[in-house]
XYZ file of N, CA and C in Angstrom:
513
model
N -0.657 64.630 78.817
C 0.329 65.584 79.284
C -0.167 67.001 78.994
N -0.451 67.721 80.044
C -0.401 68.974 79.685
C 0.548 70.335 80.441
N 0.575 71.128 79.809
C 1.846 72.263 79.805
C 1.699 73.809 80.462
N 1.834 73.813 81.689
C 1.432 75.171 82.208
C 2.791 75.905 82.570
N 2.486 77.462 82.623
C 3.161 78.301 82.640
C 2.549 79.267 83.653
N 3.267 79.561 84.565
C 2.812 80.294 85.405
C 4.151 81.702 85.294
N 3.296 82.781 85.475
C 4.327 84.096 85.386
C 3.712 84.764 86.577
N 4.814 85.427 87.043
C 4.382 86.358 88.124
C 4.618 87.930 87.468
N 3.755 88.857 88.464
C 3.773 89.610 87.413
C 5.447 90.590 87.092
N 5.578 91.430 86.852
C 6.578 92.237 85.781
C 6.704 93.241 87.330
N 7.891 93.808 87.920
C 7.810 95.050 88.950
C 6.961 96.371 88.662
N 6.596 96.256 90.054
C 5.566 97.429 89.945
C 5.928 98.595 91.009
N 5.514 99.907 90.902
C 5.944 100.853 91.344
C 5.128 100.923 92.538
N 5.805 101.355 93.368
C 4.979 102.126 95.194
C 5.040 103.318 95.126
N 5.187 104.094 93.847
C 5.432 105.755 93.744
C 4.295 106.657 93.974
N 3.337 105.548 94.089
C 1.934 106.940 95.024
C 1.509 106.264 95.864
N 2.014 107.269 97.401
C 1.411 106.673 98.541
C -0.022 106.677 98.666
N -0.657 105.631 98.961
C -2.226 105.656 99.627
C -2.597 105.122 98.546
N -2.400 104.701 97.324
C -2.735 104.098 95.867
C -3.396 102.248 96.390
N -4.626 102.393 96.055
C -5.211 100.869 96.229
C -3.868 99.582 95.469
N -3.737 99.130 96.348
C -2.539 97.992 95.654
C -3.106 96.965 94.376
N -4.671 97.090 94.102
C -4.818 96.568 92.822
C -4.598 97.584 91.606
N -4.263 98.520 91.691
C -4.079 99.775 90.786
C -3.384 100.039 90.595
N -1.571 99.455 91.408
C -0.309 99.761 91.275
C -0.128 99.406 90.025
N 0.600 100.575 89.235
C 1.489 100.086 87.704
C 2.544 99.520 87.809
N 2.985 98.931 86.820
C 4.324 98.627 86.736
C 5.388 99.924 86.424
N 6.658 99.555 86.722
C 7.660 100.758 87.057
C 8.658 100.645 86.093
N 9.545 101.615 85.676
C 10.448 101.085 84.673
C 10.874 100.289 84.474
N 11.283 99.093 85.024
C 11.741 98.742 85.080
C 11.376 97.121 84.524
N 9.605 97.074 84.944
C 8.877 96.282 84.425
C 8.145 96.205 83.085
N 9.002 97.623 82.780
C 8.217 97.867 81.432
C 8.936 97.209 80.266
N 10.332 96.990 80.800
C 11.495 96.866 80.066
C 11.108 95.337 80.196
N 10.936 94.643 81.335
C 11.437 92.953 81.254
C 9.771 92.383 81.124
N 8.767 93.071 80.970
C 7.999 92.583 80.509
C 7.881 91.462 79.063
N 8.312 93.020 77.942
C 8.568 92.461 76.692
C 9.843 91.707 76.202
N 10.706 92.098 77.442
C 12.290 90.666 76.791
C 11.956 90.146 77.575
N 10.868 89.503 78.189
C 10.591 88.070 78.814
C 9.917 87.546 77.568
N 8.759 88.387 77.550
C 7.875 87.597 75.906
C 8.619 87.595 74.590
N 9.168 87.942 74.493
C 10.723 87.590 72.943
C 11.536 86.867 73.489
N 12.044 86.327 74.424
C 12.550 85.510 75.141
C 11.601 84.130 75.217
N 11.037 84.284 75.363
C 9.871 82.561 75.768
C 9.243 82.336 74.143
N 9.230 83.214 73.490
C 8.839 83.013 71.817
C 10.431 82.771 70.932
N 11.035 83.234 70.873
C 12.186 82.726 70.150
C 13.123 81.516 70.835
N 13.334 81.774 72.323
C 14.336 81.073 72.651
C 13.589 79.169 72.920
N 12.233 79.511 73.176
C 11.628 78.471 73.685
C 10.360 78.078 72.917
N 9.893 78.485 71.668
C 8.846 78.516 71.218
C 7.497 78.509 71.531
N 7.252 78.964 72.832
C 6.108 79.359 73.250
C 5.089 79.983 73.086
N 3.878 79.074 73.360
C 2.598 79.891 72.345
C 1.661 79.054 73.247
N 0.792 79.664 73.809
C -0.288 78.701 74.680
C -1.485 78.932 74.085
N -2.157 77.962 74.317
C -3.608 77.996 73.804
C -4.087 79.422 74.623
N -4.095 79.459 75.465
C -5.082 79.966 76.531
C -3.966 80.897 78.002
N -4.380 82.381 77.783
C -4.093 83.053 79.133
C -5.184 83.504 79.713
N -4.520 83.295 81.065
C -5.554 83.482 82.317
C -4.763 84.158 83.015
N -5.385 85.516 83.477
C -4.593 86.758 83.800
C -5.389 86.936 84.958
N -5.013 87.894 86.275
C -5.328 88.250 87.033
C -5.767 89.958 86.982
N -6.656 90.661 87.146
C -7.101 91.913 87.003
C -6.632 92.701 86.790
N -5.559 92.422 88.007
C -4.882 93.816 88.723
C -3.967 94.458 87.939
N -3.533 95.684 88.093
C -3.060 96.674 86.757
C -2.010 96.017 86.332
N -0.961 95.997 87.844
C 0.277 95.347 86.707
C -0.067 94.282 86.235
N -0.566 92.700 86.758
C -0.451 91.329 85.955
C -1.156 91.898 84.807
N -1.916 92.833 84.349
C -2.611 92.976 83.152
C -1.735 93.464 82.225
N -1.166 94.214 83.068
C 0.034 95.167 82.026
C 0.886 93.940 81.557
N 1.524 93.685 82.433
C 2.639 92.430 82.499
C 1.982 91.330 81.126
N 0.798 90.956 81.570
C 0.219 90.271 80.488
C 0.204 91.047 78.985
N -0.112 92.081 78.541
C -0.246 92.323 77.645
C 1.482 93.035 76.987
N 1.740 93.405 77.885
C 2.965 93.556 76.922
C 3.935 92.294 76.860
N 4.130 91.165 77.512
C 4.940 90.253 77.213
C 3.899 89.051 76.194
N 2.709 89.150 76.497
C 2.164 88.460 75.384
C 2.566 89.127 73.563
N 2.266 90.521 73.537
C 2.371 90.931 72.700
C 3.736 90.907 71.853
N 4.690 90.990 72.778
C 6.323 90.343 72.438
C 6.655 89.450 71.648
N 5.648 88.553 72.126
C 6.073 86.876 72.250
C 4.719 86.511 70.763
N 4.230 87.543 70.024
C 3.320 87.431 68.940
C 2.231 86.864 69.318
N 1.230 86.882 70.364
C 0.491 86.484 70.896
C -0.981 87.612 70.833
N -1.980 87.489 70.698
C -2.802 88.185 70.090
C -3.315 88.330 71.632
N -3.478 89.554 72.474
C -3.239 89.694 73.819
C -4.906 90.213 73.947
N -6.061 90.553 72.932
C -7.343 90.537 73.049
C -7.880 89.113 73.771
N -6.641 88.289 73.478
C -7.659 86.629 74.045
C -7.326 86.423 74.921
N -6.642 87.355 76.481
C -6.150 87.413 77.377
C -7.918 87.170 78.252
N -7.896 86.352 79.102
C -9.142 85.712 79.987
C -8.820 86.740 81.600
N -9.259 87.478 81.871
C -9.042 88.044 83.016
C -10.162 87.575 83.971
N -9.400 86.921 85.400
C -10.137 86.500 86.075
C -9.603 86.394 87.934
N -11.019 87.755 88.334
C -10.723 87.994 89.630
C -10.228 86.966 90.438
N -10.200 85.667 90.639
C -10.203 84.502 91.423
C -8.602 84.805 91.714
N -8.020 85.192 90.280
C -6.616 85.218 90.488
C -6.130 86.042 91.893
N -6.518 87.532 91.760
C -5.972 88.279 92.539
C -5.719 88.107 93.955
N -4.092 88.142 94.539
C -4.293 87.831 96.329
C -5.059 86.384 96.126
N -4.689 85.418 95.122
C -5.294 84.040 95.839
C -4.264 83.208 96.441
N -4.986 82.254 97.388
C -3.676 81.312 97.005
C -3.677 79.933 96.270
N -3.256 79.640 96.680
C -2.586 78.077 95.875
C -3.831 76.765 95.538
N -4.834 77.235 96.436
C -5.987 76.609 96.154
C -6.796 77.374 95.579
N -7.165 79.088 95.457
C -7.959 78.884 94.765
C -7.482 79.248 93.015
N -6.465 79.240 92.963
C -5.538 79.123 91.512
C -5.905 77.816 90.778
N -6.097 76.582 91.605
C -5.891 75.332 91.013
C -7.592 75.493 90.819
N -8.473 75.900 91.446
C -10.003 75.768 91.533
C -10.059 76.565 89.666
N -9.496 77.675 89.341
C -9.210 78.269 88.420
C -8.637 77.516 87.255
N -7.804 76.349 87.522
C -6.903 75.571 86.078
C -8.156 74.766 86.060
N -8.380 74.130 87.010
C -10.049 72.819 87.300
C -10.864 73.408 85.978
N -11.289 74.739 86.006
C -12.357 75.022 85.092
C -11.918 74.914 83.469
N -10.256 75.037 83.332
C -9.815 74.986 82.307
C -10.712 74.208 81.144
N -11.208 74.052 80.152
C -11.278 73.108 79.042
C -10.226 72.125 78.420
N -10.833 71.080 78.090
C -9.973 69.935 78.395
C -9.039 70.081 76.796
N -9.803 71.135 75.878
C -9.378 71.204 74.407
C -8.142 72.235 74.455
N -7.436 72.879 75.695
C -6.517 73.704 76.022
C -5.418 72.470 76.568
N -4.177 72.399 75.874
C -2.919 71.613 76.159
C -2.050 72.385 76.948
N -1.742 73.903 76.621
C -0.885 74.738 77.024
C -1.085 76.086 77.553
N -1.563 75.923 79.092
C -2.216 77.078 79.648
C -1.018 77.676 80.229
N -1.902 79.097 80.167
C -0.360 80.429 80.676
C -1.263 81.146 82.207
N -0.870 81.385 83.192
C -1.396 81.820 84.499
C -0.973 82.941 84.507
N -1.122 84.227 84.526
C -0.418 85.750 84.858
C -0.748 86.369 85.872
N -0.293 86.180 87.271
C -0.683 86.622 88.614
C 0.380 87.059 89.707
N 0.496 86.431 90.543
C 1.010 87.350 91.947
C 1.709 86.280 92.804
N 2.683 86.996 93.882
C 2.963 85.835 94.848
C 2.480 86.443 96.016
N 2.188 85.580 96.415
C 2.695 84.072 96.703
C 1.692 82.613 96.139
N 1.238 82.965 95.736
C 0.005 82.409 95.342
C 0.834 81.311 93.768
N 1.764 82.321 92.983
C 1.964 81.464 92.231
C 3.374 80.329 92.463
N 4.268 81.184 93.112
C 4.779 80.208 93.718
C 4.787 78.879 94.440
N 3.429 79.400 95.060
C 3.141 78.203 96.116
C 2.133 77.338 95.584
N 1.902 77.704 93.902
C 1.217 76.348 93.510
C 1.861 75.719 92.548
N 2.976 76.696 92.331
C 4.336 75.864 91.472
C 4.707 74.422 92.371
N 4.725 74.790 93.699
C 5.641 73.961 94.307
C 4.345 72.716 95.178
N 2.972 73.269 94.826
C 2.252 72.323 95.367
C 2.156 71.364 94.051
N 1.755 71.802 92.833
C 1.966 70.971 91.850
C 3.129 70.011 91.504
N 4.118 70.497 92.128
C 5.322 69.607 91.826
C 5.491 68.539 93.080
N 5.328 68.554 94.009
C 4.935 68.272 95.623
C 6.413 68.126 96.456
N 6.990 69.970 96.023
C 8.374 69.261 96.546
C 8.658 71.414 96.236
N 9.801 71.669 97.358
C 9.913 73.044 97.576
C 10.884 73.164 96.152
N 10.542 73.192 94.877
C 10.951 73.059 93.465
C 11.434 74.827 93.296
N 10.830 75.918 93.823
C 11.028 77.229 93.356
C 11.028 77.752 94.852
N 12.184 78.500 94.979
C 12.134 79.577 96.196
C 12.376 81.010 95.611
N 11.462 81.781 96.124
C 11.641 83.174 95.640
C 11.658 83.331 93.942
N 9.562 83.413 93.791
C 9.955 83.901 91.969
C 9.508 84.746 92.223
N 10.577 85.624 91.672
C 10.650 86.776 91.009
C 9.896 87.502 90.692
N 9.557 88.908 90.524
C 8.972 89.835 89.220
C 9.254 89.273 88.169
N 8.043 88.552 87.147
C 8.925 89.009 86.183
C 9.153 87.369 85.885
N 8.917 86.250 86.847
C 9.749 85.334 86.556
C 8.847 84.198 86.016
N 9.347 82.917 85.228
C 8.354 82.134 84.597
C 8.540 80.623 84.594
N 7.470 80.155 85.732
C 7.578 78.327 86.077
C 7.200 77.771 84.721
N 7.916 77.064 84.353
C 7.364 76.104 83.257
C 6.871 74.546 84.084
N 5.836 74.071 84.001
C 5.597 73.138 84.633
C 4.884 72.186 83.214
N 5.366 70.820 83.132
C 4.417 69.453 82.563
C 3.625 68.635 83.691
N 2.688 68.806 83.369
C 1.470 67.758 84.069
C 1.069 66.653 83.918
N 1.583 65.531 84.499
C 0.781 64.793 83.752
C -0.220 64.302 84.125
N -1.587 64.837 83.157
C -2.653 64.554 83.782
C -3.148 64.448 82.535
N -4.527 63.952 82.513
C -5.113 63.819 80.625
C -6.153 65.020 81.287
N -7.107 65.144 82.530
C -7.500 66.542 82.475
C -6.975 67.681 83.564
N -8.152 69.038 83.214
C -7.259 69.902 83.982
C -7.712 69.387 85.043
N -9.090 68.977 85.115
C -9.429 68.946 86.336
C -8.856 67.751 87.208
N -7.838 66.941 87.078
C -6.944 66.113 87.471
C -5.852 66.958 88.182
N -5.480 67.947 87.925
C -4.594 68.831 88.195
C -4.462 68.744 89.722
N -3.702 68.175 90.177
C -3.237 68.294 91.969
C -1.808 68.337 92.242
N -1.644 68.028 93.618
C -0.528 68.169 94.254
C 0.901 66.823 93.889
N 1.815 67.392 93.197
C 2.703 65.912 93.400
C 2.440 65.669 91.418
N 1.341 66.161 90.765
C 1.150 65.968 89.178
C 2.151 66.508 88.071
N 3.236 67.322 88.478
C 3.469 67.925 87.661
C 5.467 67.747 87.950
N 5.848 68.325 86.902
C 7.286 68.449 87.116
C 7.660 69.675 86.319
N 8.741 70.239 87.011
C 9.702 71.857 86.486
C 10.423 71.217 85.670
N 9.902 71.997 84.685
C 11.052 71.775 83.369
C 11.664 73.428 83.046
N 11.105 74.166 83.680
C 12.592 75.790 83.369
C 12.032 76.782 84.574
N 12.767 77.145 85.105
C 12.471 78.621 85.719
C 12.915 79.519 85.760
N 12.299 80.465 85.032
C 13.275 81.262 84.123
C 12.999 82.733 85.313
N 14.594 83.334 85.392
C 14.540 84.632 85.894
C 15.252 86.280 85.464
N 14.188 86.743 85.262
C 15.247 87.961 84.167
C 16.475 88.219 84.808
N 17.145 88.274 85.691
C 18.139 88.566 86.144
C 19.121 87.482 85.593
N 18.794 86.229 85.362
C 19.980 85.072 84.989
C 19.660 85.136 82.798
N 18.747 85.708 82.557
C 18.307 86.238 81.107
C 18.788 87.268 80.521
N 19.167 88.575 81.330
C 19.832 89.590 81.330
C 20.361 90.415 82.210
N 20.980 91.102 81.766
C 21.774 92.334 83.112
C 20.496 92.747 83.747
N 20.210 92.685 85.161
C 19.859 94.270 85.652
C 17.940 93.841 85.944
N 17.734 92.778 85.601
C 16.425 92.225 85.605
C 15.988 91.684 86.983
N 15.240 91.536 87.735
C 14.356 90.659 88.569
C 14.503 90.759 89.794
N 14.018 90.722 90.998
C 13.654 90.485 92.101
C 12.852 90.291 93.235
């Protein structure tokens, strides 16, 4: 059995026109539900993964490091890896494949549609519509490796959305 977590990233701002969309920051708003997502998934749920695998781009990085850091997570061992960015659903899973088999509880920090749509290929059933900024698939696998990891392997056990977590969060 193994335990993935997929997060999309935290809202990000469109406040400078002509700005390369891998360079967009996150916006107030993401700054805020970044870190009560990660104190949220560490106290309420005891969450702690072996292993994050982050996507480049400014916000999932941001997003990554401040909700890791929340959640007491030492956010230097954050794995950043282009494959993530704008992928989709296949080449995300090409990405868990490489995982090491000595990692039980991997964390994904990227983008949609890409993570959505491998939430719901892993589960093999339309399990998540519309995640969120911000929002976090808990998925069990059962597989003994990653590289077993396919379509129909896995089942939703939480999907968590700041808006149903707190006032004023997610979309």
């Amino acid at each position: 059995m193994r335990q993935l977590t997929l997060i999309r990233h935290a809202k990000s701002s469109h406040d400078q026109p002509g700005q390369r969309d891998f360079y967009r920051s996150l916006n107030e708003r993401g700054y805020v539900d970044a870190p009560q997502m990660g104190r949220y998934l560490r106290s309420a749920l005891q969450w702690k993964p072996d292993s994050v695998i982050c996507s480049p781009a400014t916000r999932a990085l941001s997003t990554a490091r401040l909700l890791l850091e929340a959640a007491d997570y030492d956010s230097l061992l954050i794995q950043q890896k282009p494959e993530i960015y704008e992928a989709t659903s296949d080449a995300i899973l090409e990405v868990i494949h490489s995982v090491p088999d000595s990692v039980s509880q991997l964390c994904l920090i990227g983008h949609n549609p890409g993570m959505e749509n491998l939430a719901n290929l892993l589960v093999g059933a339309r399990a998540i519509t519309g995640f969120v900024t911000c929002g976090v698939a808990m998925l069990e696998l059962d597989v003994q490796t990653w590289a077993e990891a396919g379509p129909g392997c896995a089942r939703l056990v939480k999907f968590l959305q700041p808006r149903s977590l707190w006032a004023g969060g997610g979309d």
